[in-house]
XYZ file of N, CA and C in Angstrom:
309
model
N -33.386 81.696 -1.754
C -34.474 80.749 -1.885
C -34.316 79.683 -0.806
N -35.513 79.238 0.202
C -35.544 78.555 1.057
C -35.671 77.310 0.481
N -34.983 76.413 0.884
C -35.875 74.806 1.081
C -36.436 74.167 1.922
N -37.125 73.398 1.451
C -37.494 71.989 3.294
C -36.896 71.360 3.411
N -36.961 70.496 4.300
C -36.351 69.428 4.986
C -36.816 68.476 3.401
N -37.815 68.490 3.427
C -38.430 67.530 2.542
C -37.882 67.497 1.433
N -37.722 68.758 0.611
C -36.981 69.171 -0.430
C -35.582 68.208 -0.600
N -35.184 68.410 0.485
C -33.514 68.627 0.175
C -33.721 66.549 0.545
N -34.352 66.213 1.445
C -34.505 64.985 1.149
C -34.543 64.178 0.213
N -35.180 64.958 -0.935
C -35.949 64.031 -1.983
C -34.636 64.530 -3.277
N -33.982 65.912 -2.849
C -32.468 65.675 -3.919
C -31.224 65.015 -3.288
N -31.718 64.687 -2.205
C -30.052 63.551 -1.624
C -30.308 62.531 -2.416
N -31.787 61.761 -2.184
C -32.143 60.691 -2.701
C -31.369 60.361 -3.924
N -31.196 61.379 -5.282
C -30.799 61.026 -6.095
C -29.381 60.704 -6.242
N -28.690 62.064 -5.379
C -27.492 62.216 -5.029
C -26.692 60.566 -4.072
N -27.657 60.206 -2.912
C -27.344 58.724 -2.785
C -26.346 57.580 -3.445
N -28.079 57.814 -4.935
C -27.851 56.622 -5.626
C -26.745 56.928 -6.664
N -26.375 58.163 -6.698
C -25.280 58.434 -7.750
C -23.505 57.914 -6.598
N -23.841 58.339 -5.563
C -22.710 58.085 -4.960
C -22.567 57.167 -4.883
N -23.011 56.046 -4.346
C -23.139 54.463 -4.231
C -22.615 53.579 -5.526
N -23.101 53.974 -6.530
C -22.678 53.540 -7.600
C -21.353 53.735 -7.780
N -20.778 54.945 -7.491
C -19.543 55.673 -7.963
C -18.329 54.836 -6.715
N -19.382 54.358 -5.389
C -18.458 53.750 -4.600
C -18.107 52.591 -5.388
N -19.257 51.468 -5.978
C -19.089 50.826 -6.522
C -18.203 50.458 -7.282
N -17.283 51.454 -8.077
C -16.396 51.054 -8.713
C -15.168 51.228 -8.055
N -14.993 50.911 -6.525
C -13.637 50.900 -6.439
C -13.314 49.882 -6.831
N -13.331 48.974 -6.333
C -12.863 47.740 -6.826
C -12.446 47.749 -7.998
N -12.665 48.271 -9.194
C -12.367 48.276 -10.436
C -10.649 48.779 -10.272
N -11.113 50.385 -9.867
C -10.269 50.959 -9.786
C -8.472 50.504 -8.451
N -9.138 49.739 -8.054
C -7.867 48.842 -6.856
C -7.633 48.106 -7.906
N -7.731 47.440 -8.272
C -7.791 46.140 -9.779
C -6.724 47.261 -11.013
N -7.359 48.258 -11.242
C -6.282 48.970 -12.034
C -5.317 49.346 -11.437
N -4.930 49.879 -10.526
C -4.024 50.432 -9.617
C -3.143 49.522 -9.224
N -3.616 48.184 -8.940
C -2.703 47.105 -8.823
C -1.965 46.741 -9.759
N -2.606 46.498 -11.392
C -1.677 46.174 -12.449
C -1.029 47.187 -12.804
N -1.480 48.689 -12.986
C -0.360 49.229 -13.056
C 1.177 49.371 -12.691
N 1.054 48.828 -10.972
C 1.784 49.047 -9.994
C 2.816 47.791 -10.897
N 2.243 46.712 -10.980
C 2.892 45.428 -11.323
C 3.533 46.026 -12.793
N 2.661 46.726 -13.282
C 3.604 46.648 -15.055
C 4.891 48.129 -14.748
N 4.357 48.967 -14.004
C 6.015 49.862 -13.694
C 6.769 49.236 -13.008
N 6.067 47.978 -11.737
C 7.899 47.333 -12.053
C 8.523 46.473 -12.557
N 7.430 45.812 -13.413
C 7.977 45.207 -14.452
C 8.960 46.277 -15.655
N 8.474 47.032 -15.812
C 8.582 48.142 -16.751
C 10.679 48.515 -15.808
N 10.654 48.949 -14.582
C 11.727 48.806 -14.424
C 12.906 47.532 -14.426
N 12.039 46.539 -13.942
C 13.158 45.309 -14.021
C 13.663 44.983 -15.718
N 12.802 45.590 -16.649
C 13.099 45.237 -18.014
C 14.518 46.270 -18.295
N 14.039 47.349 -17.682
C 15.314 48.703 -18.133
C 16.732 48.011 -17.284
N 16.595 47.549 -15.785
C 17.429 47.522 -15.244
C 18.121 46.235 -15.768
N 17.592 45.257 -16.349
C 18.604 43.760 -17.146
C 18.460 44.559 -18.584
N 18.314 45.692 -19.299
C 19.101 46.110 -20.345
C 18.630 45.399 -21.426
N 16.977 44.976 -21.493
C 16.190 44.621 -22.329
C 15.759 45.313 -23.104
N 15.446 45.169 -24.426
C 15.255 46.521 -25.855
C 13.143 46.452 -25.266
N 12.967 47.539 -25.504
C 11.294 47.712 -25.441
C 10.276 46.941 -26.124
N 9.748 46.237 -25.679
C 8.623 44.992 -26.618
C 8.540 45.913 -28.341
N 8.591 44.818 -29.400
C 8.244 45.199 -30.090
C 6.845 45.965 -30.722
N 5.815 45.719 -29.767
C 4.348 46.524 -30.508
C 4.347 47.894 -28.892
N 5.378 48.017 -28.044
C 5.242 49.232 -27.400
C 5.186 50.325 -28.201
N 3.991 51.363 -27.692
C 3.693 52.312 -28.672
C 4.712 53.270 -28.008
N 5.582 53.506 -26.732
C 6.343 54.198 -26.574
C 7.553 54.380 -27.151
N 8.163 55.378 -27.173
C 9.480 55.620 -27.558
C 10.958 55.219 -26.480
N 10.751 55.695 -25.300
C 11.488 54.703 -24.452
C 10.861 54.366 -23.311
N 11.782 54.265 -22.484
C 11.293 52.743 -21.121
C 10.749 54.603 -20.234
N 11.258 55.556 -20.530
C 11.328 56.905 -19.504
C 9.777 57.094 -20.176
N 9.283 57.496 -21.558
C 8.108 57.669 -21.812
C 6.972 56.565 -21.249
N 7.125 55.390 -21.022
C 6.745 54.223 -20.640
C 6.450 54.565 -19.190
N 6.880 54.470 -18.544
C 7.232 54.929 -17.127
C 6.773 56.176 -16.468
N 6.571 57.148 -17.404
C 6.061 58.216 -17.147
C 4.086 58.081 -17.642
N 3.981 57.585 -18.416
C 2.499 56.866 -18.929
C 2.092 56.553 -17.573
N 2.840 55.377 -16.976
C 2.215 54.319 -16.335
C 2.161 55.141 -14.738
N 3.188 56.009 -14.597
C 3.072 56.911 -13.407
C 1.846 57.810 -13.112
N 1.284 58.333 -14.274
C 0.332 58.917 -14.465
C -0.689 58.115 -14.281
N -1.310 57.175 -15.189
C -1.896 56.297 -14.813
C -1.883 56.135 -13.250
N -1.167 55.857 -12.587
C -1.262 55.274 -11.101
C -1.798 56.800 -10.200
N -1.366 57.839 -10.940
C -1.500 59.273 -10.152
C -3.382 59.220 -10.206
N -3.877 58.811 -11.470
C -4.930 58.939 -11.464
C -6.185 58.063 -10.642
N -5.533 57.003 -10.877
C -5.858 55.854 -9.887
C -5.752 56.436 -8.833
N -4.985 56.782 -7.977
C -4.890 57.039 -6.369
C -5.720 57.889 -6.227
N -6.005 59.241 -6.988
C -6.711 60.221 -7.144
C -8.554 59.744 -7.246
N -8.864 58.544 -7.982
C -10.284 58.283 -8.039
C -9.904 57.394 -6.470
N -9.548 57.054 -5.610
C -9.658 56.100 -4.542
C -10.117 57.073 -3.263
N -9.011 58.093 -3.751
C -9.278 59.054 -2.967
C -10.706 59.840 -2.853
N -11.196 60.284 -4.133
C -12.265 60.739 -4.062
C -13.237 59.569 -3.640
N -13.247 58.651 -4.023
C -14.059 57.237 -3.305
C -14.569 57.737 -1.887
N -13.472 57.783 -0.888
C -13.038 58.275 -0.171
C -13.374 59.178 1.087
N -13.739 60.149 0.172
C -14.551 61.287 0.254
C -16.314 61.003 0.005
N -16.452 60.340 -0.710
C -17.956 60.109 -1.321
C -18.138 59.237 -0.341
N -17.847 58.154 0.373
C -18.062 57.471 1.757
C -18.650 58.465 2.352
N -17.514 59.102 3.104
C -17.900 60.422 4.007
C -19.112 60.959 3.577
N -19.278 61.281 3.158
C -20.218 62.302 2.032
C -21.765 61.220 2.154
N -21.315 60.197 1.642
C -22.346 59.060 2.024
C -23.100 58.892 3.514
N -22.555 58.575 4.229
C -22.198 58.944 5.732
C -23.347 59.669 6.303
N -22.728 60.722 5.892
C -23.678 62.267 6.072
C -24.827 62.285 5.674
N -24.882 62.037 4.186
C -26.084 62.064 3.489
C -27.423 60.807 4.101
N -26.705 59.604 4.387
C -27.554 58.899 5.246
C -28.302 59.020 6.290
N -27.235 59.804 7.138
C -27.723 60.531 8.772
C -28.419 61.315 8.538
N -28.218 62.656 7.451
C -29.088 63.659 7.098
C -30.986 62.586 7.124
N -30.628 61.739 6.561
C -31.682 61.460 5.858
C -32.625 60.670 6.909
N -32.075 60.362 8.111
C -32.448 59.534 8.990
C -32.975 60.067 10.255
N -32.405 61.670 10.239
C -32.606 62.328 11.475
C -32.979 63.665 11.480
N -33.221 64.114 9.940
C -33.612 65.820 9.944
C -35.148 65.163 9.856
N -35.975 66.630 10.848
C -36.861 66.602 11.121
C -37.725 67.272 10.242
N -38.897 66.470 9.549
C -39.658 67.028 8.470
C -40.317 68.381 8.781
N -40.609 68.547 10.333
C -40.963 69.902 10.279
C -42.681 70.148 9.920
């Protein structure tokens, strides 16, 4: 199945405004990525002076703790990254939109 120029114009359009938005939340996501960063090493300086685990930690030790918060950060880097990509992607989709010829 063929498309037009026109076609495929008028589904970036939507595609755009979905990306833009999705850029939108980096900031959120730098903002999480940062406190995480801050509470694993907090999370280590507590293990390394031989401090017992806050009393309302829902973990079992400072290693389950640590492994949470690692993950956490894996995921974080992982949405920055795709960010990232959706720039690029953005990029493209702009130029597409600025320079294919309606034909």
């Amino acid at each position: 199945m063929s498309m037009t120029v026109g076609g495929a114009k008028a589904v970036i359009e939507g595609v755009i405004i979905k990306t833009q938005k999705s850029i939108e939340r980096e900031v959120s996501y730098l903002k999480e990525l940062a406190d995480d960063k801050a509470t694993l090493s907090k999370i280590e300086q507590m293990q390394a002076d031989g401090e017992p685990l806050p009393a309302n930690n829902p973990y079992g030790s400072f290693s389950e703790w640590r492994d949470a918060i690692e993950k956490e950060i894996r995921i974080g880097q992982n949405s920055l990254d795709r960010i990232d990509v959706q720039k690029a992607e953005l990029m493209a989709f702009n130029y597409f939109m600025e320079n294919a010829p309606e034909a």
